[in-house]
PDB file of C-alpha atoms in Angstrom:
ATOM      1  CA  UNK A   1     -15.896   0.046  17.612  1.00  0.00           C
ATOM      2  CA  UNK A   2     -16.218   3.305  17.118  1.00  0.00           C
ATOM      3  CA  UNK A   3     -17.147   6.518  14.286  1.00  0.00           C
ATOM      4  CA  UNK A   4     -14.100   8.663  13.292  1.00  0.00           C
ATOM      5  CA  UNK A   5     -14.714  11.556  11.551  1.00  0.00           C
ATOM      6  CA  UNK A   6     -11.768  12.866   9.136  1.00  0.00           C
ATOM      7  CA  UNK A   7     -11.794  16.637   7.322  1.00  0.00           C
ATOM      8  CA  UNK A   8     -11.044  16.310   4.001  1.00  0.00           C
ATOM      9  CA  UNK A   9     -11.479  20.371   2.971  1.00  0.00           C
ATOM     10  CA  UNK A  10     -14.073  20.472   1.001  1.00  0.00           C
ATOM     11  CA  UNK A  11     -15.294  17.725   1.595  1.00  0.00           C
ATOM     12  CA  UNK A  12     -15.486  14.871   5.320  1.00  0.00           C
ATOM     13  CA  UNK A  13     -15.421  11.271   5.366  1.00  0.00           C
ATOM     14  CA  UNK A  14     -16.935   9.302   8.428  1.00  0.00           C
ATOM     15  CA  UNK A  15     -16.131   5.513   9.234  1.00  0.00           C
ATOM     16  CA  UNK A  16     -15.808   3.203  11.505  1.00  0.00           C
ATOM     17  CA  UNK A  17     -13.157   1.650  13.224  1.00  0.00           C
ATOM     18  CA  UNK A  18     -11.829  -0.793  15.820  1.00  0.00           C
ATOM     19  CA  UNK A  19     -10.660  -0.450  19.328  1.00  0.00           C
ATOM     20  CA  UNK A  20      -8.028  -2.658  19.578  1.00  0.00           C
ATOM     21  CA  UNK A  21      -6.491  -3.972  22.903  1.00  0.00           C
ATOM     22  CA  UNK A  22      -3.041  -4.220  23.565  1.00  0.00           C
ATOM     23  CA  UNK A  23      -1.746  -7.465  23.061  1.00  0.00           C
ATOM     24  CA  UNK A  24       1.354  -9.778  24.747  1.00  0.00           C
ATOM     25  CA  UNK A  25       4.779  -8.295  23.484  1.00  0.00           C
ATOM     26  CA  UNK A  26       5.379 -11.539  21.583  1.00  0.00           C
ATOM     27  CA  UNK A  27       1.538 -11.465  19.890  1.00  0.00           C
ATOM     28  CA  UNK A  28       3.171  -7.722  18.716  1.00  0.00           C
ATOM     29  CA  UNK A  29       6.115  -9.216  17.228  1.00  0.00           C
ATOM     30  CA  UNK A  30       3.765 -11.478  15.090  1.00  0.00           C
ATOM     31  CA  UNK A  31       1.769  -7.848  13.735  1.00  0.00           C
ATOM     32  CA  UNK A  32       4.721  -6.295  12.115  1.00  0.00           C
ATOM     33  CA  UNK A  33       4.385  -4.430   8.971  1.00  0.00           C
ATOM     34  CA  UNK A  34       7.670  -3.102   7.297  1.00  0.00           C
ATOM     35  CA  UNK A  35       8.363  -0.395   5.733  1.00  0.00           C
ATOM     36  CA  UNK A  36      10.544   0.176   2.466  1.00  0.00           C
ATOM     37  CA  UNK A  37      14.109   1.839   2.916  1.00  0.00           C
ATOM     38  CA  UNK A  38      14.516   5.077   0.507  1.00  0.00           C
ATOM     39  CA  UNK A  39      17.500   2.665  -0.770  1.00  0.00           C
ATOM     40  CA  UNK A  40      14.086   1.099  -2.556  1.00  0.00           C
ATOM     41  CA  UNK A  41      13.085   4.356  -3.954  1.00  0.00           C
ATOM     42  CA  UNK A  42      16.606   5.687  -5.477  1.00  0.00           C
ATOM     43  CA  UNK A  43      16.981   2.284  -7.067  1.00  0.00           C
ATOM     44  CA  UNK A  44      14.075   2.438  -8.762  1.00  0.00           C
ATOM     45  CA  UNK A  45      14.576   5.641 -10.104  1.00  0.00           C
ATOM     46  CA  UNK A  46      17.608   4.794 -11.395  1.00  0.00           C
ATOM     47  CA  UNK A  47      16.667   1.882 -13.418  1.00  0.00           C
ATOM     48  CA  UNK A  48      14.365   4.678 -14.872  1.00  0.00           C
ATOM     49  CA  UNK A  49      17.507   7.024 -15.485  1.00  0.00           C
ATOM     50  CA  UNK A  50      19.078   4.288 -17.614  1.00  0.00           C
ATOM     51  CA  UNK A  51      16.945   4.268 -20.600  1.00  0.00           C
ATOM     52  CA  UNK A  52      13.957   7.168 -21.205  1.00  0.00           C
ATOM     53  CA  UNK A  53      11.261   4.796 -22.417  1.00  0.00           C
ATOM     54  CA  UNK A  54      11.242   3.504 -18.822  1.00  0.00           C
ATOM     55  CA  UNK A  55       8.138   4.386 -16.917  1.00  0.00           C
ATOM     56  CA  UNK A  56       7.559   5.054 -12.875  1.00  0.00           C
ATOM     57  CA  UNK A  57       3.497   3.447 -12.204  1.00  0.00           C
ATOM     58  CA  UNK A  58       2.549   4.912  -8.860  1.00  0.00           C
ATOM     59  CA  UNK A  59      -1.205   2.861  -7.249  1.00  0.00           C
ATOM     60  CA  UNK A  60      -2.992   3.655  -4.511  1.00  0.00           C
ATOM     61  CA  UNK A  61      -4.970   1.451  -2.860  1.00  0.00           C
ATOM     62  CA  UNK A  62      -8.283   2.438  -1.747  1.00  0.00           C
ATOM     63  CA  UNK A  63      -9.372   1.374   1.928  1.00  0.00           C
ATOM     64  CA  UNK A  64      -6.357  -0.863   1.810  1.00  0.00           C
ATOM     65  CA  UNK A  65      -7.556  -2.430   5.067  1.00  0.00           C
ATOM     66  CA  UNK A  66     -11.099  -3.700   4.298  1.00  0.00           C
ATOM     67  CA  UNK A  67      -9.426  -5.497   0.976  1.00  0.00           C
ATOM     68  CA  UNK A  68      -7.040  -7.892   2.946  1.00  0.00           C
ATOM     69  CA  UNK A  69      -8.257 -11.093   5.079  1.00  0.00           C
ATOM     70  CA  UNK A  70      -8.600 -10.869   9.070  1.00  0.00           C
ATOM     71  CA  UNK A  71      -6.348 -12.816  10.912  1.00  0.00           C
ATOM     72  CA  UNK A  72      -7.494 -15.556  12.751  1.00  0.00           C
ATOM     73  CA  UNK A  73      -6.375 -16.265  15.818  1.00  0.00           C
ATOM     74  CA  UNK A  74      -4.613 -19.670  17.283  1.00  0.00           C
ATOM     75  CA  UNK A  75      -7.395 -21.436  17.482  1.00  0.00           C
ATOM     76  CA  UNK A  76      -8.904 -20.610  13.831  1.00  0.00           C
ATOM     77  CA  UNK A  77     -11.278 -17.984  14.848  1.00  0.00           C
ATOM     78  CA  UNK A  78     -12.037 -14.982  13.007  1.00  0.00           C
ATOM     79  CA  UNK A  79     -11.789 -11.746  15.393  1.00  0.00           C
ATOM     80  CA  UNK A  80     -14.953 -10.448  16.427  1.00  0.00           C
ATOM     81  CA  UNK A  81     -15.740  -6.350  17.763  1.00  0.00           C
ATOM     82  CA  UNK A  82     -18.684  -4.979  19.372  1.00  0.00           C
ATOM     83  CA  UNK A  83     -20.252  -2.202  16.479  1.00  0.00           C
ATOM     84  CA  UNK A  84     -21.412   1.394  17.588  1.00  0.00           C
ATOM     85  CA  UNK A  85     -24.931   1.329  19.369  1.00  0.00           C
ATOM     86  CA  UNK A  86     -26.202   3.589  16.343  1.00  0.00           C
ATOM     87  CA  UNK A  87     -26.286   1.135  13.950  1.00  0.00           C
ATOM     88  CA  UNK A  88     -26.357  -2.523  15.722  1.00  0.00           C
ATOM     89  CA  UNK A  89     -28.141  -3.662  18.092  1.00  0.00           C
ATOM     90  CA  UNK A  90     -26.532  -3.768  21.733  1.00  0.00           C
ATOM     91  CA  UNK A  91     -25.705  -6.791  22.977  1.00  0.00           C
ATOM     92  CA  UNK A  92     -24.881  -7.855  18.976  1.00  0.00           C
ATOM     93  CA  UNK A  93     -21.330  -8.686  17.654  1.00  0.00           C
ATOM     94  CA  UNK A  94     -19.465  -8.326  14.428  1.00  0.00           C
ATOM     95  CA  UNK A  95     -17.307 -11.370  12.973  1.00  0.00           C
ATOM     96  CA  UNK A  96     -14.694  -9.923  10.734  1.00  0.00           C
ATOM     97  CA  UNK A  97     -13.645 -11.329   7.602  1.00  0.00           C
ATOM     98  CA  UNK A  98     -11.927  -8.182   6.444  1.00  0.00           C
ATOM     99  CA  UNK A  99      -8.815  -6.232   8.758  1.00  0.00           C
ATOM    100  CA  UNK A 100     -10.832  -3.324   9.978  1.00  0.00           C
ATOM    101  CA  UNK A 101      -9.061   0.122  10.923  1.00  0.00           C
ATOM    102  CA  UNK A 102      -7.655   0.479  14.540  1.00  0.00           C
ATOM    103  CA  UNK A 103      -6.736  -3.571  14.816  1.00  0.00           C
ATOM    104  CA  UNK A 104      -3.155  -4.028  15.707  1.00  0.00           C
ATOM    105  CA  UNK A 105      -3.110  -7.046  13.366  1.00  0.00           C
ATOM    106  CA  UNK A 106      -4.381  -4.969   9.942  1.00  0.00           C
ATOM    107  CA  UNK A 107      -0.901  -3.607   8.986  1.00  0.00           C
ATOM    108  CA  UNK A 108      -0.296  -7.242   8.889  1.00  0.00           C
ATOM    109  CA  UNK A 109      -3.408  -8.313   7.108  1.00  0.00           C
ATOM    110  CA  UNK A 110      -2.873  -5.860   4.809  1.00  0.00           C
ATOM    111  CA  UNK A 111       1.307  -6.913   4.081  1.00  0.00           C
ATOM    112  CA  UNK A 112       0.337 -10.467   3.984  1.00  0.00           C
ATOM    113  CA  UNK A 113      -2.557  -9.649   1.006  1.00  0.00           C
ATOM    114  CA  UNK A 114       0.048  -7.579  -0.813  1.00  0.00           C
ATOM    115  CA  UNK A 115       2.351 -10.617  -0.868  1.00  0.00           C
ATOM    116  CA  UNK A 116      -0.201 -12.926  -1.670  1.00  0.00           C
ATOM    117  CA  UNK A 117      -0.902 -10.389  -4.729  1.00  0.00           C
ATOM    118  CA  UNK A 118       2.459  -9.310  -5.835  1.00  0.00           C
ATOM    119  CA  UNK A 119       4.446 -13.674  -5.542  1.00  0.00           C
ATOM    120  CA  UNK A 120       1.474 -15.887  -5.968  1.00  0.00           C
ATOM    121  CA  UNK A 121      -0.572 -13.990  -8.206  1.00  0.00           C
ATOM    122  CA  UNK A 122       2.099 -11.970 -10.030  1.00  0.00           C
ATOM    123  CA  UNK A 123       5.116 -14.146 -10.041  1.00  0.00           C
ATOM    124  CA  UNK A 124       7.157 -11.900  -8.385  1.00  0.00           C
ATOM    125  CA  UNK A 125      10.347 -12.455  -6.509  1.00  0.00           C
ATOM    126  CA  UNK A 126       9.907 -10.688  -2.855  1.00  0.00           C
ATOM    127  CA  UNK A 127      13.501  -9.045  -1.887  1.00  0.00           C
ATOM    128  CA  UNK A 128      15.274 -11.021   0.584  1.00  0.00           C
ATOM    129  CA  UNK A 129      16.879  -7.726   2.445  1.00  0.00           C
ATOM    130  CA  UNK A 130      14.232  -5.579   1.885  1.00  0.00           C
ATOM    131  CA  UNK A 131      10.856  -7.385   2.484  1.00  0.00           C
ATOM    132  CA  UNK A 132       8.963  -4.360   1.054  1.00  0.00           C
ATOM    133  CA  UNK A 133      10.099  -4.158  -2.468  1.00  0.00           C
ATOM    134  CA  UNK A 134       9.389  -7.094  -5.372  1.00  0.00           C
ATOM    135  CA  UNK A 135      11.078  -7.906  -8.757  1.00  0.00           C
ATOM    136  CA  UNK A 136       9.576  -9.230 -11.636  1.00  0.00           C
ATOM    137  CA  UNK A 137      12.026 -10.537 -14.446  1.00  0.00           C
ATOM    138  CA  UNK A 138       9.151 -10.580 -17.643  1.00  0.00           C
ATOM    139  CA  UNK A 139       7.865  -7.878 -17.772  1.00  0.00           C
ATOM    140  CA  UNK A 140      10.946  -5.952 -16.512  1.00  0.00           C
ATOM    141  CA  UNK A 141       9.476  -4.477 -13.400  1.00  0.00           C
ATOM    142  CA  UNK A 142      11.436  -3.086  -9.827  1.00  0.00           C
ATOM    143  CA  UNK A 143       8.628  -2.395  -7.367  1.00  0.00           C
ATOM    144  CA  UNK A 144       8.166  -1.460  -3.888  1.00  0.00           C
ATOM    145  CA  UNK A 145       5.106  -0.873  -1.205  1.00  0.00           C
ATOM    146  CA  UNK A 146       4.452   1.648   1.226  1.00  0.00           C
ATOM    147  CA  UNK A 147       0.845   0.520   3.332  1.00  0.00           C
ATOM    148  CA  UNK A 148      -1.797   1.500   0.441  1.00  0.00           C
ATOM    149  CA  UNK A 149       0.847   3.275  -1.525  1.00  0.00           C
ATOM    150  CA  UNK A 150       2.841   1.416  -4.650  1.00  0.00           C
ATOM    151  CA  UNK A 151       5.653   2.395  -6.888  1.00  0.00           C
ATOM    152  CA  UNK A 152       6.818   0.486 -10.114  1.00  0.00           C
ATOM    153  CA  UNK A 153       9.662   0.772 -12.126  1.00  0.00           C
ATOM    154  CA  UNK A 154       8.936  -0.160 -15.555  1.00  0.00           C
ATOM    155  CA  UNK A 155      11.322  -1.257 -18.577  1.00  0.00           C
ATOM    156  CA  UNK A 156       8.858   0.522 -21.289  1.00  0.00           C
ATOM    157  CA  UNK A 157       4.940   1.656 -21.762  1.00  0.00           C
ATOM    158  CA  UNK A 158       4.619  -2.093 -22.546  1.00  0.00           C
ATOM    159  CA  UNK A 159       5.392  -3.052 -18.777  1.00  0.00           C
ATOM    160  CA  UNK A 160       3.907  -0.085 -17.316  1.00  0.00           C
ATOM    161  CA  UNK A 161       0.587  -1.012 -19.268  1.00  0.00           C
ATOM    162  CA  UNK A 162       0.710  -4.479 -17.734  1.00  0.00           C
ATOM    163  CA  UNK A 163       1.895  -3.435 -14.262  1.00  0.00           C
ATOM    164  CA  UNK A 164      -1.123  -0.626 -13.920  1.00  0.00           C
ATOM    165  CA  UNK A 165      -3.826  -3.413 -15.824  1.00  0.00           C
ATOM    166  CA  UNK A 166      -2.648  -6.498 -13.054  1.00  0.00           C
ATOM    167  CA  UNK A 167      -2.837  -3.943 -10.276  1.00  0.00           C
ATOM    168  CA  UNK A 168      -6.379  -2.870 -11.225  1.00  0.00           C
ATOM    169  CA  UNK A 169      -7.202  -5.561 -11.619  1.00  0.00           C
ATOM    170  CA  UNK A 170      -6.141  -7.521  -8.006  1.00  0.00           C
ATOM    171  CA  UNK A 171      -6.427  -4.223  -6.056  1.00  0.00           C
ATOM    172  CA  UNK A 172      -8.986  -1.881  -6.199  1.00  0.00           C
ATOM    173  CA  UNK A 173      -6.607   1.083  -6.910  1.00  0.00           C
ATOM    174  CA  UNK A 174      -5.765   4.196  -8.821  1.00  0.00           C
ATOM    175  CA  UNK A 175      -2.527   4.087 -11.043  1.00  0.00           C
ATOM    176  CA  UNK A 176      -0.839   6.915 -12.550  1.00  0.00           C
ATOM    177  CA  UNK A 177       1.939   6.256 -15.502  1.00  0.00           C
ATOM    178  CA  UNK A 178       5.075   8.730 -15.099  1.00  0.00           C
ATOM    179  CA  UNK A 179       7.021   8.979 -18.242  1.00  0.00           C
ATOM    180  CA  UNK A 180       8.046  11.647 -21.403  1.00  0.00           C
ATOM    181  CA  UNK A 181       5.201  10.525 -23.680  1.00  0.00           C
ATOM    182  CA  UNK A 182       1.588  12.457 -23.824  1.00  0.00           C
ATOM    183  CA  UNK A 183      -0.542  11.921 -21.523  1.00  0.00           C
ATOM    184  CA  UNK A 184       1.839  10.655 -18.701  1.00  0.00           C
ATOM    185  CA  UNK A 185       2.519  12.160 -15.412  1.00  0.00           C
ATOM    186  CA  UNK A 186       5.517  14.374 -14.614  1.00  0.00           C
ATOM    187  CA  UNK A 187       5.337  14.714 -10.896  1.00  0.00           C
ATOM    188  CA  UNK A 188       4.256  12.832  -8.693  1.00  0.00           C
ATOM    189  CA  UNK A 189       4.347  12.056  -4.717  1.00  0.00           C
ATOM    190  CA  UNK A 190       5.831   8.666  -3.077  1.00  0.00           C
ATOM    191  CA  UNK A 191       6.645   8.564   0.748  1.00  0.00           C
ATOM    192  CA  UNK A 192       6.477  12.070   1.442  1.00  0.00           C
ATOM    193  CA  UNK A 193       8.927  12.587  -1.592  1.00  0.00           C
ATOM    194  CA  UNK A 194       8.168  14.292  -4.940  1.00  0.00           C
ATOM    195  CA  UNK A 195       9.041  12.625  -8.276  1.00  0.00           C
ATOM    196  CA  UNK A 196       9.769  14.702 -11.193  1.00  0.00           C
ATOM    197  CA  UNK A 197      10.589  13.546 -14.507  1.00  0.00           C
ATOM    198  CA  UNK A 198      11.822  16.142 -17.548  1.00  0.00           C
ATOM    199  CA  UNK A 199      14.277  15.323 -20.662  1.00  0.00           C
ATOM    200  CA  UNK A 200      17.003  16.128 -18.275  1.00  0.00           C
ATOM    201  CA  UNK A 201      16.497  13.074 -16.484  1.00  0.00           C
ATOM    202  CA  UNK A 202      14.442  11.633 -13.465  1.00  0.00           C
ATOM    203  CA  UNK A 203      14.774  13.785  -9.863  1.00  0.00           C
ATOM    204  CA  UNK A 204      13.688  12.821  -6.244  1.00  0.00           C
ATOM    205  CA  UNK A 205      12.428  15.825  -3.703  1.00  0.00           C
ATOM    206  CA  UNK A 206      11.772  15.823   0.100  1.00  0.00           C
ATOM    207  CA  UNK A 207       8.580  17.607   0.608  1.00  0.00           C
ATOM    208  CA  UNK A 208       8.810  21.077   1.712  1.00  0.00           C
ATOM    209  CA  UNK A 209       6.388  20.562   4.412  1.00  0.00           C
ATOM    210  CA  UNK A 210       8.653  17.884   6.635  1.00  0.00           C
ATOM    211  CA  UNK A 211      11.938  19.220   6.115  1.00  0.00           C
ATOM    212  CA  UNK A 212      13.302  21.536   8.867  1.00  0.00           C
ATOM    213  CA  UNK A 213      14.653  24.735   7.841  1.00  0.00           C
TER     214      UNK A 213
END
């Protein structure tokens, strides 16, 4: 392992992470992570369009990795990394119960958790063609992942209220409700894509700062 230092502005954040080796092609197969088609994204928004007490619940997941189970290996074994001389001894090895950053196998960790969280503990149904977005029939709820970032679209406050407390509460996450009422959010960012909400209707952006002029 490793220390990796990230500038934040005002403000740094140092952590440490694996160094991963690179695995068989068929042991690379088995780490795939997907990620959600902007089909997912313009469907949700407009089950929002079609009545304005819907609701859009954005969560983000904080150190997504570290939350979701290490794989084990085909023998049952837990993966194991040697820790920076700074803070371990040398010659002393980690076993890893959590993913840890830089592991080819933590997208994976971390899609499996999010499964286990969204069907087993939610009731969800996971979509069959699009592996990264869920449906829930009570409460009314669309929803689809994006590594530590979520998006839910909601029937009414009632839904949002229990989509945002059952994320809190099996995630350790931030939630934001988007909607016309006080106090809710009228813009917001989802894969790279701003989300605005008036009494004109809902409206999906590409960020200035990846589109090509």
């Amino acid at each position: 392992g490793r220390w990796v230092d990230e500038d934040r502005g005002e403000e740094g954040r140092s952590r440490v992470v694996a160094k991963d080796f690179k695995k068989k092609t068929d042991e690379v197969k088995l780490n795939y992570a997907g990620t959600p088609d902007g089909h997912g994204v313009r469907y949700m928004l407009s089950k929002c369009a079609e009545d304005e007490r819907s609701k859009m619940v954005l969560s983000d997941a904080e150190s997504a990795y570290y939350q979701s189970p290490a794989l084990r290996n085909k023998h049952g074994r837990l993966p194991v990394m040697r820790p920076p001389e700074d803070i371990c001894q040398k010659g002393k090895l980690w076993r890893l119960k959590k993913a840890m950053p830089g592991m080819q196998s933590a997208g994976r960790s971390w899609s499996d958790h999010q499964v286990h969280v969204y069907v087993n503990k939610g009731g969800s149904e996971r979509c069959p063609l699009d592996s990264q977005m869920y449906r829930k029939k009570s409460p009314e709820l669309r929803m689809g992942v994006h590594g530590d970032d979520g998006a839910a679209a909601a029937k009414n406050r009632a839904a949002a209220d229990w989509h945002k407390d059952f994320m809190e509460s099996n995630i350790e996450c931030t939630c934001r409700i988007m909607g016309l009422e006080p106090g809710e959010s009228r813009e917001e960012r989802f894969l790279k894509k701003h989300i605005r909400v008036d009494e004109g209707g809902w409206e999906l952006e590409a960020d200035p700062k990846h589109v090509d002029n």
